[in-house]
Coordinates of C-alpha atoms in Angstrom, one line a residue:
M60 CA 63.9 -16.4 25.3
A61 CA 61.6 -14.0 27.1
D62 CA 60.3 -16.9 29.3
M63 CA 63.8 -17.5 30.6
E64 CA 64.3 -14.0 31.8
P65 CA 64.0 -13.4 35.5
L66 CA 60.7 -12.1 36.7
V67 CA 62.5 -9.3 38.6
R68 CA 65.9 -8.0 37.8
K69 CA 68.0 -6.8 40.7
Y70 CA 70.9 -4.4 40.5
S71 CA 72.9 -2.7 43.3
D72 CA 75.3 0.2 43.1
N73 CA 76.8 2.3 45.8
G74 CA 74.0 1.7 48.4
I75 CA 71.1 1.9 46.0
T76 CA 69.4 -1.3 44.9
T77 CA 66.9 -1.3 42.0
L78 CA 64.3 -4.0 41.5
T79 CA 62.9 -4.0 38.0
L80 CA 59.6 -5.8 37.1
N81 CA 60.7 -7.8 34.1
Q82 CA 57.6 -9.2 32.3
P83 CA 56.8 -6.4 29.8
Q84 CA 55.1 -9.0 27.5
R85 CA 52.6 -9.5 30.3
R86 CA 52.4 -5.9 31.2
N87 CA 54.4 -6.6 34.4
S88 CA 51.3 -8.0 36.0
L89 CA 51.3 -9.2 39.6
S90 CA 50.9 -12.9 39.0
M91 CA 51.4 -15.2 41.9
A92 CA 54.9 -16.0 40.7
M93 CA 55.8 -12.3 40.4
L94 CA 54.5 -11.5 43.9
Q95 CA 56.4 -14.4 45.3
Q96 CA 59.6 -13.3 43.7
L97 CA 59.1 -9.7 44.9
S98 CA 58.5 -11.0 48.4
E99 CA 61.7 -13.0 48.3
D100 CA 63.7 -10.0 47.1
L101 CA 62.2 -7.7 49.7
D102 CA 63.1 -10.2 52.4
T103 CA 66.7 -10.3 51.2
I104 CA 67.0 -6.5 50.9
A105 CA 65.6 -6.1 54.4
Q106 CA 68.6 -8.0 55.7
D107 CA 71.1 -6.5 53.3
T108 CA 73.3 -4.0 55.1
E109 CA 74.7 -2.6 51.9
T110 CA 71.4 -1.4 50.5
R111 CA 70.4 2.0 51.9
V112 CA 67.6 2.9 49.4
L113 CA 65.4 0.7 47.2
V114 CA 64.2 1.9 43.8
L115 CA 61.2 -0.1 42.3
A116 CA 61.1 0.2 38.5
A117 CA 59.7 -1.7 35.5
H118 CA 60.9 -2.8 32.1
G119 CA 58.7 -1.8 29.1
N120 CA 56.0 0.8 28.5
V121 CA 53.7 -0.4 31.3
F122 CA 54.8 -0.1 34.9
C123 CA 52.3 -2.6 36.2
A124 CA 48.8 -3.5 35.0
G125 CA 47.8 -5.0 38.3
H126 CA 46.9 -8.7 38.8
D127 CA 47.2 -11.1 35.9
L128 CA 43.5 -11.5 34.7
R129 CA 44.3 -14.5 32.6
E130 CA 45.7 -16.3 35.7
I131 CA 42.5 -15.2 37.6
R132 CA 40.3 -16.5 34.9
E133 CA 42.1 -19.8 34.9
N134 CA 41.3 -20.1 38.7
F135 CA 37.7 -18.8 38.7
D136 CA 36.6 -21.9 40.6
D137 CA 39.5 -22.0 43.0
H138 CA 38.6 -19.8 46.0
E139 CA 41.7 -20.9 47.9
F140 CA 43.9 -19.7 45.1
Q141 CA 42.0 -16.4 44.9
L142 CA 42.4 -15.7 48.6
A143 CA 46.1 -16.8 48.5
L144 CA 46.7 -14.4 45.6
F145 CA 45.2 -11.3 47.3
E146 CA 46.9 -12.3 50.6
Q147 CA 50.2 -12.6 48.9
C148 CA 49.7 -9.2 47.2
S149 CA 48.8 -7.6 50.6
K150 CA 51.9 -9.2 52.1
V151 CA 54.2 -7.6 49.5
M152 CA 52.6 -4.2 50.0
Q153 CA 53.2 -4.4 53.7
Q154 CA 56.7 -5.6 53.2
I155 CA 57.4 -2.4 51.3
V156 CA 55.9 -0.2 54.0
N157 CA 57.7 -2.2 56.7
L158 CA 61.1 -2.4 54.9
P159 CA 63.7 -0.6 57.1
K160 CA 64.9 1.3 54.0
P161 CA 63.2 4.0 52.0
V162 CA 61.5 2.8 48.8
I163 CA 61.1 5.0 45.7
A164 CA 58.8 4.0 42.8
R165 CA 60.2 4.9 39.4
V166 CA 57.1 5.0 37.2
A167 CA 57.0 5.2 33.4
G168 CA 53.9 4.1 31.5
V169 CA 50.7 2.9 33.0
A170 CA 50.1 1.8 36.6
T171 CA 46.6 0.4 37.2
A172 CA 44.8 -1.5 39.9
A173 CA 47.3 -3.4 42.0
G174 CA 50.0 -1.6 40.0
C175 CA 48.6 1.7 41.3
Q176 CA 48.6 0.1 44.7
L177 CA 52.2 -0.7 44.3
V178 CA 53.1 2.9 43.6
A179 CA 51.0 4.1 46.5
S180 CA 52.7 1.6 48.8
C181 CA 56.1 3.0 48.2
D182 CA 57.4 5.8 50.4
L183 CA 58.1 8.1 47.5
A184 CA 57.2 8.0 43.8
V185 CA 58.6 9.9 40.8
A186 CA 56.8 9.4 37.4
A187 CA 57.3 10.5 33.8
D188 CA 54.8 13.2 32.9
T189 CA 53.4 10.7 30.4
A190 CA 52.6 8.1 33.0
R191 CA 49.0 7.3 33.9
F192 CA 47.2 5.8 36.9
A193 CA 43.9 4.2 37.6
T194 CA 42.0 1.8 39.8
P195 CA 39.7 0.5 37.1
G196 CA 38.4 -2.7 38.8
V197 CA 34.9 -1.2 39.0
N198 CA 34.8 -1.4 35.1
I199 CA 35.1 -5.2 35.1
G200 CA 33.0 -5.9 38.2
L201 CA 35.9 -6.5 40.5
F202 CA 36.2 -3.4 42.8
C203 CA 39.8 -2.5 43.7
S204 CA 39.3 -3.2 47.4
T205 CA 42.9 -4.1 48.3
P206 CA 44.4 -1.2 46.1
M207 CA 42.0 1.0 48.0
V208 CA 44.0 0.4 51.3
A209 CA 47.2 2.0 50.0
L210 CA 45.4 4.6 47.8
S211 CA 43.2 5.9 50.7
R212 CA 46.3 6.2 52.9
N213 CA 48.1 8.5 50.4
V214 CA 45.4 10.7 48.8
S215 CA 42.4 12.4 50.3
R216 CA 39.2 10.5 50.8
K217 CA 37.3 12.2 48.0
H218 CA 40.1 11.8 45.5
A219 CA 40.5 8.1 46.3
M220 CA 36.8 7.6 46.0
E221 CA 36.7 9.3 42.6
M222 CA 39.4 7.0 41.3
L223 CA 37.8 3.9 42.8
L224 CA 34.2 4.7 41.7
T225 CA 34.9 6.0 38.2
G226 CA 37.8 3.7 37.2
E227 CA 39.1 6.5 35.0
M228 CA 42.7 7.2 34.2
I229 CA 44.5 10.2 35.6
G230 CA 47.7 11.7 34.3
A231 CA 50.9 12.2 36.2
V232 CA 50.4 15.9 36.8
R233 CA 47.0 15.1 38.4
A234 CA 48.6 12.3 40.4
E235 CA 51.1 14.7 41.7
A236 CA 48.5 17.2 42.6
I237 CA 46.5 14.7 44.7
G238 CA 49.6 13.3 46.4
L239 CA 49.8 9.9 44.7
I240 CA 53.3 10.7 43.5
N241 CA 55.9 13.2 44.6
R242 CA 56.9 14.5 41.2
A243 CA 56.0 14.3 37.5
V244 CA 59.0 15.0 35.3
D245 CA 59.9 14.8 31.7
E246 CA 60.7 11.2 30.8
Q247 CA 64.2 12.3 29.6
I248 CA 65.1 13.2 33.2
L249 CA 63.2 10.5 35.0
D250 CA 66.2 8.4 35.9
E251 CA 68.3 11.5 36.8
T252 CA 65.5 12.7 39.1
V253 CA 64.9 9.3 40.7
Y254 CA 68.6 8.5 41.4
R255 CA 69.4 12.0 42.5
M256 CA 66.7 11.6 45.1
A257 CA 67.9 8.1 46.0
R258 CA 71.5 9.4 46.4
T259 CA 70.4 12.3 48.6
I260 CA 68.7 9.8 50.9
A261 CA 71.4 7.2 50.8
D262 CA 73.9 9.7 52.1
K263 CA 72.0 9.9 55.4
S264 CA 72.5 7.5 58.4
S265 CA 70.7 4.3 57.6
H266 CA 70.0 3.8 61.3
T267 CA 68.2 7.2 61.4
L268 CA 66.2 6.4 58.2
K269 CA 65.1 3.1 59.7
I270 CA 63.9 4.8 62.9
G271 CA 62.1 7.6 61.0
K272 CA 60.4 5.4 58.5
E273 CA 59.0 3.1 61.1
A274 CA 57.9 6.0 63.3
F275 CA 56.2 7.7 60.4
Y276 CA 53.8 4.9 59.6
R277 CA 53.1 4.0 63.3
Q278 CA 52.2 7.5 64.3
L279 CA 49.8 7.9 61.3
E280 CA 47.4 5.4 62.9
L281 CA 47.5 7.0 66.4
P282 CA 45.3 9.8 67.8
L283 CA 47.1 13.2 68.0
G284 CA 48.0 13.0 71.7
E285 CA 49.2 9.4 71.5
A286 CA 51.2 10.2 68.3
Y287 CA 53.1 13.0 70.2
D288 CA 53.7 10.7 73.2
F289 CA 55.0 8.0 70.9
T290 CA 57.2 10.3 68.8
S291 CA 58.6 12.0 71.9
Q292 CA 59.8 8.6 73.1
V293 CA 61.2 7.8 69.6
M294 CA 63.2 11.0 69.5
A295 CA 64.6 10.5 73.1
E296 CA 65.7 7.0 72.1
N297 CA 67.0 8.2 68.8
L298 CA 69.2 10.8 70.6
Q299 CA 71.0 7.9 72.3
A300 CA 72.2 6.6 68.9
V301 CA 75.8 7.0 67.9
D302 CA 74.8 8.7 64.6
A303 CA 72.5 11.2 66.4
K304 CA 75.4 12.3 68.6
E305 CA 77.8 12.4 65.6
G306 CA 75.3 14.4 63.5
I307 CA 74.7 17.0 66.1
C308 CA 78.5 17.4 66.9
A309 CA 79.3 17.6 63.1
F310 CA 76.6 20.3 62.7
L311 CA 77.9 22.4 65.6
D312 CA 81.5 21.8 64.4
K313 CA 80.6 22.8 60.9
R314 CA 81.9 19.5 59.3
K315 CA 80.5 16.6 57.4
P316 CA 79.2 13.8 59.6
E317 CA 80.8 10.4 59.5
W318 CA 77.9 7.9 59.9
N319 CA 78.4 4.6 61.7
D320 CA 74.8 3.4 61.0
L321 CA 74.4 2.8 64.7

């Protein structure tokens, strides 16, 4: 039975873990239960030394339709639940950003509202050219205020405002043009593209990737001078790592590096 299926499927192979949203009958909506399961899985993956790259995917023809509006309607009079729901969603988005491993969104179908937020929160995103994106909360009287956080940090201000104020769908080609996703590809080569990218990243030093990802998001919030001061310190500290020394020596010796992830 569909109800007995796990909310999120997890599969790992050769350093790449895939989490697949697995409620297609409910448009893979971010119910409280789905968010809690995602949070648990992200906590596990953060500590998993075998996982080098995470791919976030979805089962069915909808990537994620955002929050479960039926669940929200059932809790119209429960402000505590409403606040807990949005706080849990915000926690998951921050877990993705703070995860010490790169996260790639594999998008097929529609990603709307908090589903669009999920895509924007990932470090990288590859979508089928038939995929569509929107932050349509304005159409139902519930502005996409939390999705706005991730959206506005990935696309320009005017593009973000256009999506938020109109609530209109945009296609994958447009999403690529404004920076919401990295690539829009034919659906027939979506998996090939996603996992080739994941494999390329997984072949790097996981220690170096962790340093780089953390520094990237931290420096974004700093004034220019402070960002350079901060990243100068990061690079000097990075240079003390075993893998940095190995990588430099391997390059100069014209050989493939042997990573220690240290």
